[in-house]
Short mmCIF file of C-alpha atoms and ligand atoms in Angstrom, two decimals:
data_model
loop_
_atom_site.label_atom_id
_atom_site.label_comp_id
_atom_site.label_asym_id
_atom_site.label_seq_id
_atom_site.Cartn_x
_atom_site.Cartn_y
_atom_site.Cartn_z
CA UNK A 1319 -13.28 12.79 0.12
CA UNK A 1320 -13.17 14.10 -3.32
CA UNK A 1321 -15.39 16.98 -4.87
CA UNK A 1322 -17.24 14.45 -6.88
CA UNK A 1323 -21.02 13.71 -5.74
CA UNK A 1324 -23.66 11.37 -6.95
CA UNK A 1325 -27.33 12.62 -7.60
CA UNK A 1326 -29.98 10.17 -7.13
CA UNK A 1327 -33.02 10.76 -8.65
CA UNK A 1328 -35.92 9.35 -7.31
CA UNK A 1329 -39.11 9.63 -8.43
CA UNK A 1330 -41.84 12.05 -6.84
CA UNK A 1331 -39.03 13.35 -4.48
CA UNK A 1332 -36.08 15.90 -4.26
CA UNK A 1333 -33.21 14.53 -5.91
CA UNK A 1334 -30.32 13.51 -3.34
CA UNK A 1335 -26.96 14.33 -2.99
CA UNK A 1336 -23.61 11.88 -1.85
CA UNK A 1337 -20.16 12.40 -1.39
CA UNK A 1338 -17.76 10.35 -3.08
CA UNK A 1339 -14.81 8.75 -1.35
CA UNK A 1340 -11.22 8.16 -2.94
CA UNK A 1341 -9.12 4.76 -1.94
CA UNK A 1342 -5.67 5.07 -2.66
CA UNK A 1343 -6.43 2.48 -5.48
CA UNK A 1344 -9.25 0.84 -6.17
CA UNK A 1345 -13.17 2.08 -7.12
CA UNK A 1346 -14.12 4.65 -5.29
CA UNK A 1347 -17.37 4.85 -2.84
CA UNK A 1348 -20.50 6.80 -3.00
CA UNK A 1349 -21.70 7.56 0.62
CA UNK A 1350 -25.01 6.87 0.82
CA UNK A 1351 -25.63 6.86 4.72
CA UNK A 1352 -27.90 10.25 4.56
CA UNK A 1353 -29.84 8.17 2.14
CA UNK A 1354 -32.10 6.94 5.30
CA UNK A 1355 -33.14 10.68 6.81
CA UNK A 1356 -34.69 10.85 2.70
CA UNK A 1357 -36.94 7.50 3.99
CA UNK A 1358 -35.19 5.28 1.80
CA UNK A 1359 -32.48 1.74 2.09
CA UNK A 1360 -30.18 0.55 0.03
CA UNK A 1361 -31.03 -3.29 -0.90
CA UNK A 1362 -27.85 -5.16 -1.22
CA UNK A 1363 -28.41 -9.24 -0.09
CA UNK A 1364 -25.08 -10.26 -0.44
CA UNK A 1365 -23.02 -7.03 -0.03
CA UNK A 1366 -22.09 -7.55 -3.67
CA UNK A 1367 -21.65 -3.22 -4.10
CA UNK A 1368 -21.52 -2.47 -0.15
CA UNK A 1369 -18.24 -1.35 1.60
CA UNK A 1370 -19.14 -1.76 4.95
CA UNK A 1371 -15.89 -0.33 6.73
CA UNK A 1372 -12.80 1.69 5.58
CA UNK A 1373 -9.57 -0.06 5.80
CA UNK A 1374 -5.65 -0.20 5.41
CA UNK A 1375 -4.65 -4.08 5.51
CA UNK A 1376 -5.50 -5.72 2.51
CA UNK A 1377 -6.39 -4.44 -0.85
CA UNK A 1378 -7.97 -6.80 -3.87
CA UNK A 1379 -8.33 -5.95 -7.46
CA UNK A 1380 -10.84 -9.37 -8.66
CA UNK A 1381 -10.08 -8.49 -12.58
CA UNK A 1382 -6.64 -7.97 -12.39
CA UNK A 1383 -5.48 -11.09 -9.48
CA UNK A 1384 -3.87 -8.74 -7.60
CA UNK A 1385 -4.07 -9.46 -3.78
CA UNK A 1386 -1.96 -6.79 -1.41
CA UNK A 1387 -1.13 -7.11 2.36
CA UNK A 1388 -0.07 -3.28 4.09
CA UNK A 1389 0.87 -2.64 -0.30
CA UNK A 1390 3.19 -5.55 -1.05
CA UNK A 1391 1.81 -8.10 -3.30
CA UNK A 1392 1.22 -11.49 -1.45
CA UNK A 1393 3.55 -13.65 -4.12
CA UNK A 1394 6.64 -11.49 -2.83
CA UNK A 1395 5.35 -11.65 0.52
CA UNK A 1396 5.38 -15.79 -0.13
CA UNK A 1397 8.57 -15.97 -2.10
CA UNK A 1398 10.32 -13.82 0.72
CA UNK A 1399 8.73 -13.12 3.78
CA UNK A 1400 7.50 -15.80 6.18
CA UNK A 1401 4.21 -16.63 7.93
CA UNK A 1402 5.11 -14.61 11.66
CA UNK A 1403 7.03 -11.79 9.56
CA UNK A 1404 3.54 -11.46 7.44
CA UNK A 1405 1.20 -11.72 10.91
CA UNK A 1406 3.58 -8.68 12.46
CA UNK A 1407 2.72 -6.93 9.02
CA UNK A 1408 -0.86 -7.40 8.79
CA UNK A 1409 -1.22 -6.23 13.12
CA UNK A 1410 1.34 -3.24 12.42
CA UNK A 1411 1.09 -1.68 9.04
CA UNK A 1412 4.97 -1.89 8.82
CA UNK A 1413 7.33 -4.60 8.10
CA UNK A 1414 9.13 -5.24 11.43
CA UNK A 1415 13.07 -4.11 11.84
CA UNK A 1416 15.22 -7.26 13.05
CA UNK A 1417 15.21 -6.91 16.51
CA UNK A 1418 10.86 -6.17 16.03
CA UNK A 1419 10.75 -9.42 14.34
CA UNK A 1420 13.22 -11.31 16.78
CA UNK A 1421 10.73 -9.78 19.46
CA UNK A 1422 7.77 -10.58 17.64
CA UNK A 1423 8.18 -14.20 17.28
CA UNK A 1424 9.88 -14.61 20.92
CA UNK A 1425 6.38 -13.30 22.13
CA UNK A 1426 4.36 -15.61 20.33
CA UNK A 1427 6.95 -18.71 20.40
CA UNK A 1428 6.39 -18.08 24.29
CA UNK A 1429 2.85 -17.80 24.28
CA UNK A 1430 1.97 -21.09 22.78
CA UNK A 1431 0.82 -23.44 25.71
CA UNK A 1432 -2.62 -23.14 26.60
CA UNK A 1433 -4.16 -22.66 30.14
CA UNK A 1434 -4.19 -26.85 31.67
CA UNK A 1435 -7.66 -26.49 32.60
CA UNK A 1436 -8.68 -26.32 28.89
CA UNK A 1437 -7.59 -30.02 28.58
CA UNK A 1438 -10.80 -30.53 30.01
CA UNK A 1439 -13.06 -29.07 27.76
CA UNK A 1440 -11.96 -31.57 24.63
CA UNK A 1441 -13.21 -34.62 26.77
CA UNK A 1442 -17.09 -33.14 26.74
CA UNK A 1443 -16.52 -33.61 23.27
CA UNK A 1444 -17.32 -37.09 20.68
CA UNK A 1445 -13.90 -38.41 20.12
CA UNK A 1446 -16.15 -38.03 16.04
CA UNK A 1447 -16.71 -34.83 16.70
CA UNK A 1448 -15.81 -31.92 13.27
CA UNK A 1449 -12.52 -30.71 14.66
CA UNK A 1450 -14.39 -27.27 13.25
CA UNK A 1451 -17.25 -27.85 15.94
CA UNK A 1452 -14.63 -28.23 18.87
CA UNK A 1453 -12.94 -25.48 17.22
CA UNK A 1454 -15.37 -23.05 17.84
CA UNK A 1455 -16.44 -23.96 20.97
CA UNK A 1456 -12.63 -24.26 22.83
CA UNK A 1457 -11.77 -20.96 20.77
CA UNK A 1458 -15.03 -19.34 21.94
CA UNK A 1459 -14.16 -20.67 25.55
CA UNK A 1460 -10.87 -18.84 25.85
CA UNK A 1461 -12.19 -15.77 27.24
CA UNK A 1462 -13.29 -17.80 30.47
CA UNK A 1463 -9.72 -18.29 31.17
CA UNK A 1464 -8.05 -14.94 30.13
CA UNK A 1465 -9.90 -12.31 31.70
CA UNK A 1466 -7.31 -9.99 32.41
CA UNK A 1467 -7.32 -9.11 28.84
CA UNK A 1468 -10.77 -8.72 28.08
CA UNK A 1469 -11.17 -4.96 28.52
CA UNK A 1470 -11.17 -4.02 24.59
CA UNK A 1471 -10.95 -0.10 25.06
CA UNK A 1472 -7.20 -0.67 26.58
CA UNK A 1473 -5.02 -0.73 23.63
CA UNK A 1474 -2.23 -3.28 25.24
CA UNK A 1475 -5.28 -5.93 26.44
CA UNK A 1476 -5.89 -5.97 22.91
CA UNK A 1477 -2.60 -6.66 21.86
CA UNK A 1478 -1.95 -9.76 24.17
CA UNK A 1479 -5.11 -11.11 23.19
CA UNK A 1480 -3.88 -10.90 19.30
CA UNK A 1481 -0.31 -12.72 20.73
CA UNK A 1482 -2.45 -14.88 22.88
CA UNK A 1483 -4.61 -16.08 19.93
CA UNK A 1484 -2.12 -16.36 17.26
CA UNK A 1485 -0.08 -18.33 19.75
CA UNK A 1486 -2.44 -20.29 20.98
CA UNK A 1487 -4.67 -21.20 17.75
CA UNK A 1488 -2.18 -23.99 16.47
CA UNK A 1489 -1.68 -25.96 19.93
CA UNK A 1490 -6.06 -25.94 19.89
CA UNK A 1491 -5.78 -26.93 16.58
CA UNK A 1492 -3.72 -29.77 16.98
CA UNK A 1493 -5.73 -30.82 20.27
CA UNK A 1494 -8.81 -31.02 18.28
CA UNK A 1495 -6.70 -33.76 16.03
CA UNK A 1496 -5.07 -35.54 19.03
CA UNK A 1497 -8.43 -35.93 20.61
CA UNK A 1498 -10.16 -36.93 17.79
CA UNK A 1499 -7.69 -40.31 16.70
CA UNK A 1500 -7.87 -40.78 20.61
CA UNK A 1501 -4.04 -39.91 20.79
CA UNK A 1502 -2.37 -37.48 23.76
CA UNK A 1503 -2.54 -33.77 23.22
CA UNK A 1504 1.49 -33.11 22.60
CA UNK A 1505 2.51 -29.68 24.18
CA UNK A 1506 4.28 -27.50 21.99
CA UNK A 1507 7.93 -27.12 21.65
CA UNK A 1508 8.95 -23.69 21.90
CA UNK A 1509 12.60 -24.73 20.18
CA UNK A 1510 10.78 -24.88 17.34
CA UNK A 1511 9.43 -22.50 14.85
CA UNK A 1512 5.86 -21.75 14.18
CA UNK A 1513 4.75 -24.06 11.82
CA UNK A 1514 7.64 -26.64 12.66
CA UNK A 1515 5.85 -26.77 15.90
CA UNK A 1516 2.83 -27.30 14.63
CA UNK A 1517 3.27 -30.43 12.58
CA UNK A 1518 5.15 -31.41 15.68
CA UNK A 1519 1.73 -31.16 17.97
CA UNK A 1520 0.37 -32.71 15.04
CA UNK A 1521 2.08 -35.98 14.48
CA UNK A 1522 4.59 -36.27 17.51
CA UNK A 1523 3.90 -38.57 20.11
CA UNK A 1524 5.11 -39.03 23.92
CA UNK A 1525 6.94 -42.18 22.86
CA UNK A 1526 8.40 -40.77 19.70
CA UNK A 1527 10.59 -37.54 19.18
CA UNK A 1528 8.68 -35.87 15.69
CA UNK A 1529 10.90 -35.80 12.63
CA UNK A 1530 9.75 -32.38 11.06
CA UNK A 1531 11.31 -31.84 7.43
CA UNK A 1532 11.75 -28.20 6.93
CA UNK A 1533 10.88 -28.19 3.06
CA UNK A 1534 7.47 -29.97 4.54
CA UNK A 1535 7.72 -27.15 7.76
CA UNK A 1536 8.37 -24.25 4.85
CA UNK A 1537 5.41 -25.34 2.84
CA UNK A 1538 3.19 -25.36 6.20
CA UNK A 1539 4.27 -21.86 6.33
CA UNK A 1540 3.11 -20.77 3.70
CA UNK A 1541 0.00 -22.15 3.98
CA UNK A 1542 -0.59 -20.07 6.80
CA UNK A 1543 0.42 -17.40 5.41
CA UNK A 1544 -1.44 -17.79 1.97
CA UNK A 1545 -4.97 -17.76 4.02
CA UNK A 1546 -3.59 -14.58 6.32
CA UNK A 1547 -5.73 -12.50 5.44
CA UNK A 1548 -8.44 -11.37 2.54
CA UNK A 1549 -10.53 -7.99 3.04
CA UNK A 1550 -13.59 -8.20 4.17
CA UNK A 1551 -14.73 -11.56 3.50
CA UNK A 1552 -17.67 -13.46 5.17
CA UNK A 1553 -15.86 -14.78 8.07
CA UNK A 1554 -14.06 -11.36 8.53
CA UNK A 1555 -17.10 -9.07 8.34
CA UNK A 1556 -18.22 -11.80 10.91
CA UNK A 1557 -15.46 -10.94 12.98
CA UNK A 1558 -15.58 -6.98 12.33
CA UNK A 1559 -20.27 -6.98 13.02
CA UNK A 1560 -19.65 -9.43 16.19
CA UNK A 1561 -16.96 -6.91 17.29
CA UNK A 1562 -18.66 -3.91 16.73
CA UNK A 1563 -21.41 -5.48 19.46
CA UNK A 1564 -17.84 -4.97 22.05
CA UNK A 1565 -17.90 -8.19 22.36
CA UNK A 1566 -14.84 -9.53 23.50
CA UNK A 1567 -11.89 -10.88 20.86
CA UNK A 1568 -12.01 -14.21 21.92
CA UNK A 1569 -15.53 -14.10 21.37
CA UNK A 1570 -15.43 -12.43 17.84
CA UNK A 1571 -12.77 -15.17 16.69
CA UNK A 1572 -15.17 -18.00 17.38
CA UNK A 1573 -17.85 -16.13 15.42
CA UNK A 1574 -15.35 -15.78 12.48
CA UNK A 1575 -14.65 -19.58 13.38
CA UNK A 1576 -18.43 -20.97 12.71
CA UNK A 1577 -18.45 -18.69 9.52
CA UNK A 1578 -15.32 -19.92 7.43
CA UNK A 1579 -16.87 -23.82 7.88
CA UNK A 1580 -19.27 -23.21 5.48
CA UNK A 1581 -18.53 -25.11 2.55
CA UNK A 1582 -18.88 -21.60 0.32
CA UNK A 1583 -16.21 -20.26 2.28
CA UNK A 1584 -13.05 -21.97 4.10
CA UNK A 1585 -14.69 -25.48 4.04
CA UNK A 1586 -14.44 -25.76 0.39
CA UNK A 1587 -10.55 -27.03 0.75
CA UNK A 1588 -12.08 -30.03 2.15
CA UNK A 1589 -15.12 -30.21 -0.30
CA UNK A 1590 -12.32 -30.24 -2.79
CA UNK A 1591 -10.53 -32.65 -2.02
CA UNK A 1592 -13.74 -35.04 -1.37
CA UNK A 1593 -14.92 -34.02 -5.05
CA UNK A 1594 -11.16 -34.64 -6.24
CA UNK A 1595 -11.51 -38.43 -4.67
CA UNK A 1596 -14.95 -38.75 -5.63
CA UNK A 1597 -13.73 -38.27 -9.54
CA UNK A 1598 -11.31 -40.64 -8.78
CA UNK A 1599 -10.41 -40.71 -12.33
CA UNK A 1600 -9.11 -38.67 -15.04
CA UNK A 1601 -12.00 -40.68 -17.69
CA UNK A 1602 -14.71 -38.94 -15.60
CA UNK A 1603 -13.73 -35.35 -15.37
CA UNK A 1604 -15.80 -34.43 -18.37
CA UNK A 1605 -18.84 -35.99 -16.01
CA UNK A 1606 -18.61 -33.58 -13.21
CA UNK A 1607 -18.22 -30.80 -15.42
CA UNK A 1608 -20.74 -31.05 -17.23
CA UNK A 1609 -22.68 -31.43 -13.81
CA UNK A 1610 -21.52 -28.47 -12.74
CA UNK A 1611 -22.71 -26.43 -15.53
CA UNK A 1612 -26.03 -28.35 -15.25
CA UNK A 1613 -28.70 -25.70 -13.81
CA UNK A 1614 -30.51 -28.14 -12.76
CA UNK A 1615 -27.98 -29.86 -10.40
CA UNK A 1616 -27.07 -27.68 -7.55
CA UNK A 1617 -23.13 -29.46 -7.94
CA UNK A 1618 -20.34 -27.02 -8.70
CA UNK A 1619 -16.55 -27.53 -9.17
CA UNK A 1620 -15.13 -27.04 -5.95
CA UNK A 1621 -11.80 -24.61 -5.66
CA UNK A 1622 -13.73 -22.51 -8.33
CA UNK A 1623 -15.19 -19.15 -8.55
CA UNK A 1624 -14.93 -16.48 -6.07
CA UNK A 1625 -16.99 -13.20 -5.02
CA UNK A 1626 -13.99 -11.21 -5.92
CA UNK A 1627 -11.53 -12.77 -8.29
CA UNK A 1628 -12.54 -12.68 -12.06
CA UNK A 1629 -8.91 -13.89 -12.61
CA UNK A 1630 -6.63 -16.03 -11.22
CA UNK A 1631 -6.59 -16.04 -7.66
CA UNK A 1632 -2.71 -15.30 -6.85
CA UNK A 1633 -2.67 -17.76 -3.62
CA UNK A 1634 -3.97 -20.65 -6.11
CA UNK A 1635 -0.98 -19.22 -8.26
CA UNK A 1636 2.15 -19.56 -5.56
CA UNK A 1637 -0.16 -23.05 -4.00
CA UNK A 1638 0.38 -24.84 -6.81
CA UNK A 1639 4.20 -24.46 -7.30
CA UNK A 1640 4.06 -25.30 -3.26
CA UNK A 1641 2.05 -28.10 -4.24
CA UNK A 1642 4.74 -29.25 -6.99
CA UNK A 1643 7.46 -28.54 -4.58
CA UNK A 1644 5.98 -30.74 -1.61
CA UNK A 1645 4.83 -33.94 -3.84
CA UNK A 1646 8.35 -33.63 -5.35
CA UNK A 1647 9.96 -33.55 -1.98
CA UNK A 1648 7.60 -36.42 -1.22
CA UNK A 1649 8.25 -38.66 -4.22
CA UNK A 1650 4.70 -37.83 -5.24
CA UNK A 1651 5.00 -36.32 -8.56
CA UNK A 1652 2.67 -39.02 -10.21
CA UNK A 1653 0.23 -38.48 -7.37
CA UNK A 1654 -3.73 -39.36 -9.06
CA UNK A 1655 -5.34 -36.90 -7.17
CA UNK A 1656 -2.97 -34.12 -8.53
CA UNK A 1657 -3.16 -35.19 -12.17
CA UNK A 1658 -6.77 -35.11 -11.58
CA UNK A 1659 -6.86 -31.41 -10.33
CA UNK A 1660 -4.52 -30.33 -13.30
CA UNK A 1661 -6.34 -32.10 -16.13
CA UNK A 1662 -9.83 -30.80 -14.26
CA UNK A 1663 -8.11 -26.96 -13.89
CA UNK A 1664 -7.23 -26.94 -17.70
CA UNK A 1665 -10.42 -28.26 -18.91
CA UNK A 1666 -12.28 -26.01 -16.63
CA UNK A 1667 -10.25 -22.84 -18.09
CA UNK A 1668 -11.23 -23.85 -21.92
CA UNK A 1669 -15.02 -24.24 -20.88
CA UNK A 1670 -17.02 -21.64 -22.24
CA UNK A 1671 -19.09 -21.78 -19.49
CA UNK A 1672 -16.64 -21.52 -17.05
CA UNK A 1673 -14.62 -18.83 -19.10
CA UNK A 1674 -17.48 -16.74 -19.32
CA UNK A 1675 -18.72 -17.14 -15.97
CA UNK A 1676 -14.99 -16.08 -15.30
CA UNK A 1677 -14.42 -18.93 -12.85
CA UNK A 1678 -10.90 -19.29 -12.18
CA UNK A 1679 -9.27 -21.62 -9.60
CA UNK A 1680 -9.53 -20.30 -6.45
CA UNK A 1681 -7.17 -20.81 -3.05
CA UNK A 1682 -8.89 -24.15 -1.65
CA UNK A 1683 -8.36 -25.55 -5.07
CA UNK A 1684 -4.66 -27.15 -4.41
CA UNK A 1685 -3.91 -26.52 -0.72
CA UNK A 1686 -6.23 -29.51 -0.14
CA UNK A 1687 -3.30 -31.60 -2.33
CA UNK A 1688 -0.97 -30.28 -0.46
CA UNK A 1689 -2.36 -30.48 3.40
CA UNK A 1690 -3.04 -34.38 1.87
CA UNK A 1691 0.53 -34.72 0.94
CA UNK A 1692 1.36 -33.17 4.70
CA UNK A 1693 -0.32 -35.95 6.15
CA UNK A 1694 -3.00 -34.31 7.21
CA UNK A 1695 -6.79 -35.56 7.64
CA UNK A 1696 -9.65 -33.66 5.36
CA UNK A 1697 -11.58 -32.99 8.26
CA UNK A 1698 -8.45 -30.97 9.62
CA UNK A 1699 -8.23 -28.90 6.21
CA UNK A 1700 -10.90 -26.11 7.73
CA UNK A 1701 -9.01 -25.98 10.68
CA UNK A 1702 -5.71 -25.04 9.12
CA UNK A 1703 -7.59 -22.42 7.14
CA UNK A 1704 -8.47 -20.97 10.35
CA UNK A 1705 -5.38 -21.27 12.10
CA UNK A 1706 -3.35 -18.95 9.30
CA UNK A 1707 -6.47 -16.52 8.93
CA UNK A 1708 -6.59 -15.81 12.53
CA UNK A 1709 -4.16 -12.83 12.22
CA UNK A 1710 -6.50 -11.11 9.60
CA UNK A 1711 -9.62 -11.44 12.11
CA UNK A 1712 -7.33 -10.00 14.81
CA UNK A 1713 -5.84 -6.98 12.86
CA UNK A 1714 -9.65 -5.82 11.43
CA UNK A 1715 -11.09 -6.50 15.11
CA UNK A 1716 -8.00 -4.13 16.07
CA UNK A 1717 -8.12 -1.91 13.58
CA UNK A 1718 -12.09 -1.31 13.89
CA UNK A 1719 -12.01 -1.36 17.67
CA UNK A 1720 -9.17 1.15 17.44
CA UNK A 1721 -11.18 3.82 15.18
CA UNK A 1722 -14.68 5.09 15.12
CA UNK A 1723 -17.06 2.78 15.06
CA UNK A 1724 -20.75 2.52 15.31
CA UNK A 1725 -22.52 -1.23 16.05
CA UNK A 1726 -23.09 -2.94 12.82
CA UNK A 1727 -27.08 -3.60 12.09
CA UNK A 1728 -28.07 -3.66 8.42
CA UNK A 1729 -31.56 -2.93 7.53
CA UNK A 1730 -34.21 -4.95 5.49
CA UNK A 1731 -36.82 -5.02 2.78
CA UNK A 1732 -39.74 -6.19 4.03
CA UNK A 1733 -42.40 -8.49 2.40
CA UNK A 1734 -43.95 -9.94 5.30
CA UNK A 1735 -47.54 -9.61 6.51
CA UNK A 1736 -48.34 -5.86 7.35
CA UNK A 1737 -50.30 -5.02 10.71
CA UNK A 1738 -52.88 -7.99 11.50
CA UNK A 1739 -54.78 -9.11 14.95
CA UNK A 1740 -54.55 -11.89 16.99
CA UNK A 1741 -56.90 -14.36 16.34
CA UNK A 1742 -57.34 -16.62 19.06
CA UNK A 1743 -57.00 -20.31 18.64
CA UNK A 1744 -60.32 -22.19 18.22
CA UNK A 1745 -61.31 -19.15 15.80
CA UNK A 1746 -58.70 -20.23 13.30
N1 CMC B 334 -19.06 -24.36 -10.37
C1 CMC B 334 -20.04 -24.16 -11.28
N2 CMC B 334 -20.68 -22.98 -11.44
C2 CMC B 334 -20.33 -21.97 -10.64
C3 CMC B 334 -19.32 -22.12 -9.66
C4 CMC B 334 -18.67 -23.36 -9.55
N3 CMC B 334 -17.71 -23.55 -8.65
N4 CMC B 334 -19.17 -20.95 -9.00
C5 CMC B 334 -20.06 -20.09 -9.53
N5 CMC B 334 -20.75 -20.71 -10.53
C6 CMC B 334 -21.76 -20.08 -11.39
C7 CMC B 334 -23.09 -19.90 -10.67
O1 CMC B 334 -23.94 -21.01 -10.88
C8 CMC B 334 -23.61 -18.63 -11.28
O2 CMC B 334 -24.15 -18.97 -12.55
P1 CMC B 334 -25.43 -18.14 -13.12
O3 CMC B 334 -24.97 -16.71 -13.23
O4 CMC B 334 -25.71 -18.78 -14.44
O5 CMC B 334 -26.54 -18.33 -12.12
C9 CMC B 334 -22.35 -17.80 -11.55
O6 CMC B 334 -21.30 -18.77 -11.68
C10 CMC B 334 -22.02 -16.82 -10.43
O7 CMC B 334 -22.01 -17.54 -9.20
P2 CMC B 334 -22.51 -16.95 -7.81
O8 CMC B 334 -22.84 -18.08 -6.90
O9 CMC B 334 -23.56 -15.92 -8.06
O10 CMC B 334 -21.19 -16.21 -7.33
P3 CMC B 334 -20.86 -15.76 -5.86
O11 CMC B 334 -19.90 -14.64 -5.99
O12 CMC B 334 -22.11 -15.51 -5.08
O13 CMC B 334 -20.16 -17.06 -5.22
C11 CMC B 334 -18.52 -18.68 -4.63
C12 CMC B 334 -18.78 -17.25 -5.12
C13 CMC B 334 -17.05 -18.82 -4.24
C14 CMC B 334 -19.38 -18.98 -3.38
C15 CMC B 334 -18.88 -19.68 -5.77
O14 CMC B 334 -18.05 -19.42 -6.89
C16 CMC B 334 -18.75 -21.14 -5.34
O15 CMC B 334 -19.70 -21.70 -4.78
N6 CMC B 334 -17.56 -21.78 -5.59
C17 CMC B 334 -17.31 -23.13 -5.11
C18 CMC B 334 -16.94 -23.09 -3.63
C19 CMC B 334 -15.54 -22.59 -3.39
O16 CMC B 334 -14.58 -23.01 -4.05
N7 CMC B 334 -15.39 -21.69 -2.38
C20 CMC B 334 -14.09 -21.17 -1.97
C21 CMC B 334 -13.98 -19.70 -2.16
S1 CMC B 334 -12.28 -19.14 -2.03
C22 CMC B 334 -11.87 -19.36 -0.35
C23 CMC B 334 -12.44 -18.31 0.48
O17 CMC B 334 -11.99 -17.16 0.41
O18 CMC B 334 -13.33 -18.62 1.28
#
């Protein structure tokens, strides 16, 4: 708290008082919950000037394209740190020591096969079926099978359900593939690392032994760890207002789930990559643009614009040097689809309209190129989003769960019908 206050002056009433809070960095907050007892709301669709929580994982600053983790900067955190070293960091507050991190990943490298009964669940499923819809249903579905960590005021349940899930996320994620080209679910292989073993569950077969490359592994990882975590976006505050309900964090996760498909959110790395295909062609770039700035044609350039970012966002920074790296590694330098997104991302930053609207690429923009390059399927591309931002739903869940916290329920304007009767049917 600082000994700033804002004075709101409303018309025909006593003017009101609010105390201001201080972040370490960033704006500070006016605290307007007293506002009510005066008879008044706040109207803010959107949540475009609301903080909704306080919190000590991830900072943003939109103008500047600065995106922190715990404080440290999330290009040194890619450049140096890796995806499990970054999930300890975002759960703890604290980069781990080297025996913390050597018992971090243990935990989770040993916590990666799923219960055998859940096999069961993917054949209710359309072999068609969005691996995002099985997602959300076989995520929501864990908390039939680990009930002896469902008690959310007991601080160590809540930590094995954090392991459990950030364990156990890639293996579903995988299954949801498997099943879907009609192949056998491949268990994981707890020799390998994290992402290793993912790709492995991915594309290995009972017949064949998987050949992972680690510069293909490597840029896997830092997928994962590019979508970590982001504040409070939607699928997090989904998370944090399904939590705050005590419902449980298997639960929350497969709320958070159902809100990054949306295409406005984590499904745009596969609307990109649709749009980037549906181009096709470098001759009809200037086409879609100008689309896109056409008012009257709800089309926008996918991969750009964010809520937050009036920059650069720094993930689409350090995702397109992966994306270099991986087509290089690949012999895919001249790929079409990635001159395509770099003649479309340097005509789209000379655009007035787009320069003015201050519509930068975003994450989605090249990890689509890259996941494509990886061998992966569009329809997985959600999927992987929600496999690496797992750990940021788990540490807010924790962190809210583990502080004061009241159950989340916004308020409304209403323009609806006042007070009316019934009017029975043959009178109307
Ligand atoms: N193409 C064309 N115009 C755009 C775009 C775009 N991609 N994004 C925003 N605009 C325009 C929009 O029409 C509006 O113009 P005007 O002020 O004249 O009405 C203005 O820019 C502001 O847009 P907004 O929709 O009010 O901004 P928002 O903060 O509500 O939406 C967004 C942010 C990310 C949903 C939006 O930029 C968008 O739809 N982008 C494309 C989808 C996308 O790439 N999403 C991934 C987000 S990053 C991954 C994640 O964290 O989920």
């Amino acid at each position: 708290m600082t000994d700033k206050k804002a004075s709101l002056h409303i018309e025909g009433h006593e003017n009101v008082d609010f105390p201001i809070y201080e972040g370490t960095v960033g704006p500070d907050v006016i605290d307007v919950r007293s506002l009510t007892g005066k008879g008044f709301f706040t109207y803010d669709p959107g949540f475009v000037s609301t903080a909704a929580c306080e919190s000590k994982i991830t900072y943003i600053d939109g103008n500047q394209g600065i995106l922190l983790h715990r404080g440290y900067p999330i290009d040194q955190l890619a450049s140096e740190s890796d995806y499990l070293e970054t999930c300890y960091l975002l759960l703890n507050g604290e980069l781990p020591n080297k025996e913390q991190k050597e018992e971090f990943v243990e935990t989770i490298r040993y916590h990666t096969m799923v219960h055998d009964q859940i096999n069961n669940l993917f054949s209710g499923f359309r072999r068609d079926a969005h691996p995002m819809a099985i997602m959300c249903g076989v995520v929501g579905a864990l908390s039939a099978f680990y009930h002896d960590t469902l008690d959310i005021s007991d601080e160590r349940h809540r930590e094995i359900a954090a392991m459990r899930l950030i364990a156990k996320i890639p293996t579903l994620a995988a299954m949801s593939y498997k099943y879907s080209i009609g192949q056998p679910f491949i268990y994981p292989d707890n020799e390998l690392d994290y992402s290793a073993n993912f790709l492995h569950m991915m594309f290995g077969t009972p017949c064949e032994k998987s050949k992972i490359s680690p510069v293909l592994a490597k840029a896997m990882d830092r997928i994962f760890l590019l979508h970590a975590d982001h504040e409070q976006n939607a699928s997090t505050s989904t998370v944090r207002l399904t939590g705050s309900t005590g419902a449980n964090p298997y639960a929350c996760i497969a709320a958070g789930i159902a809100a990054l498909w949306g295409p406005s959110h984590g499904g745009a790395n596969e609307a990109v990559l649709e749009m980037l295909e549906e181009i096709g062609d470098e001759s009809r770039i200037d086409e879609f643009v100008n689309k896109a700035k056409d008012k009257s044609d709800p089309f926008r350039l996918m991969g750009f614009g964010h809520r937050v970012y009036k920059n650069f966002d720094p993930r689409a920074k350090v995702m397109k040097e992966t994306a270099d790296e991986v087509l290089k590694e690949l012999g895919l330098e001249d790929d079409p689809l990635l001159k395509i997104a770099k003649r479309l991302e340097q005509i789209a930053l000379e655009d007035p309209y787009f320069v003015e609207k201050k519509l930068y690429p975003n994450v989605d923009f090249y990890s689509g190129i890259i996941l494509k390059a990886l061998g992966i399927p569009t329809s997985m591309f959600t999927v992987i989003f929600a496999v690496g931002r797992t750990v940021g739903w788990i540490s807010h869940w924790n962190e809210m769960i583990s502080g004061d916290y009241r159950i989340g329920r916004p308020r409304q304007l209403y323009t609806g019908s006042p007070k009316r009767d019934f009017v029975k049917v043959e009178d109307r």
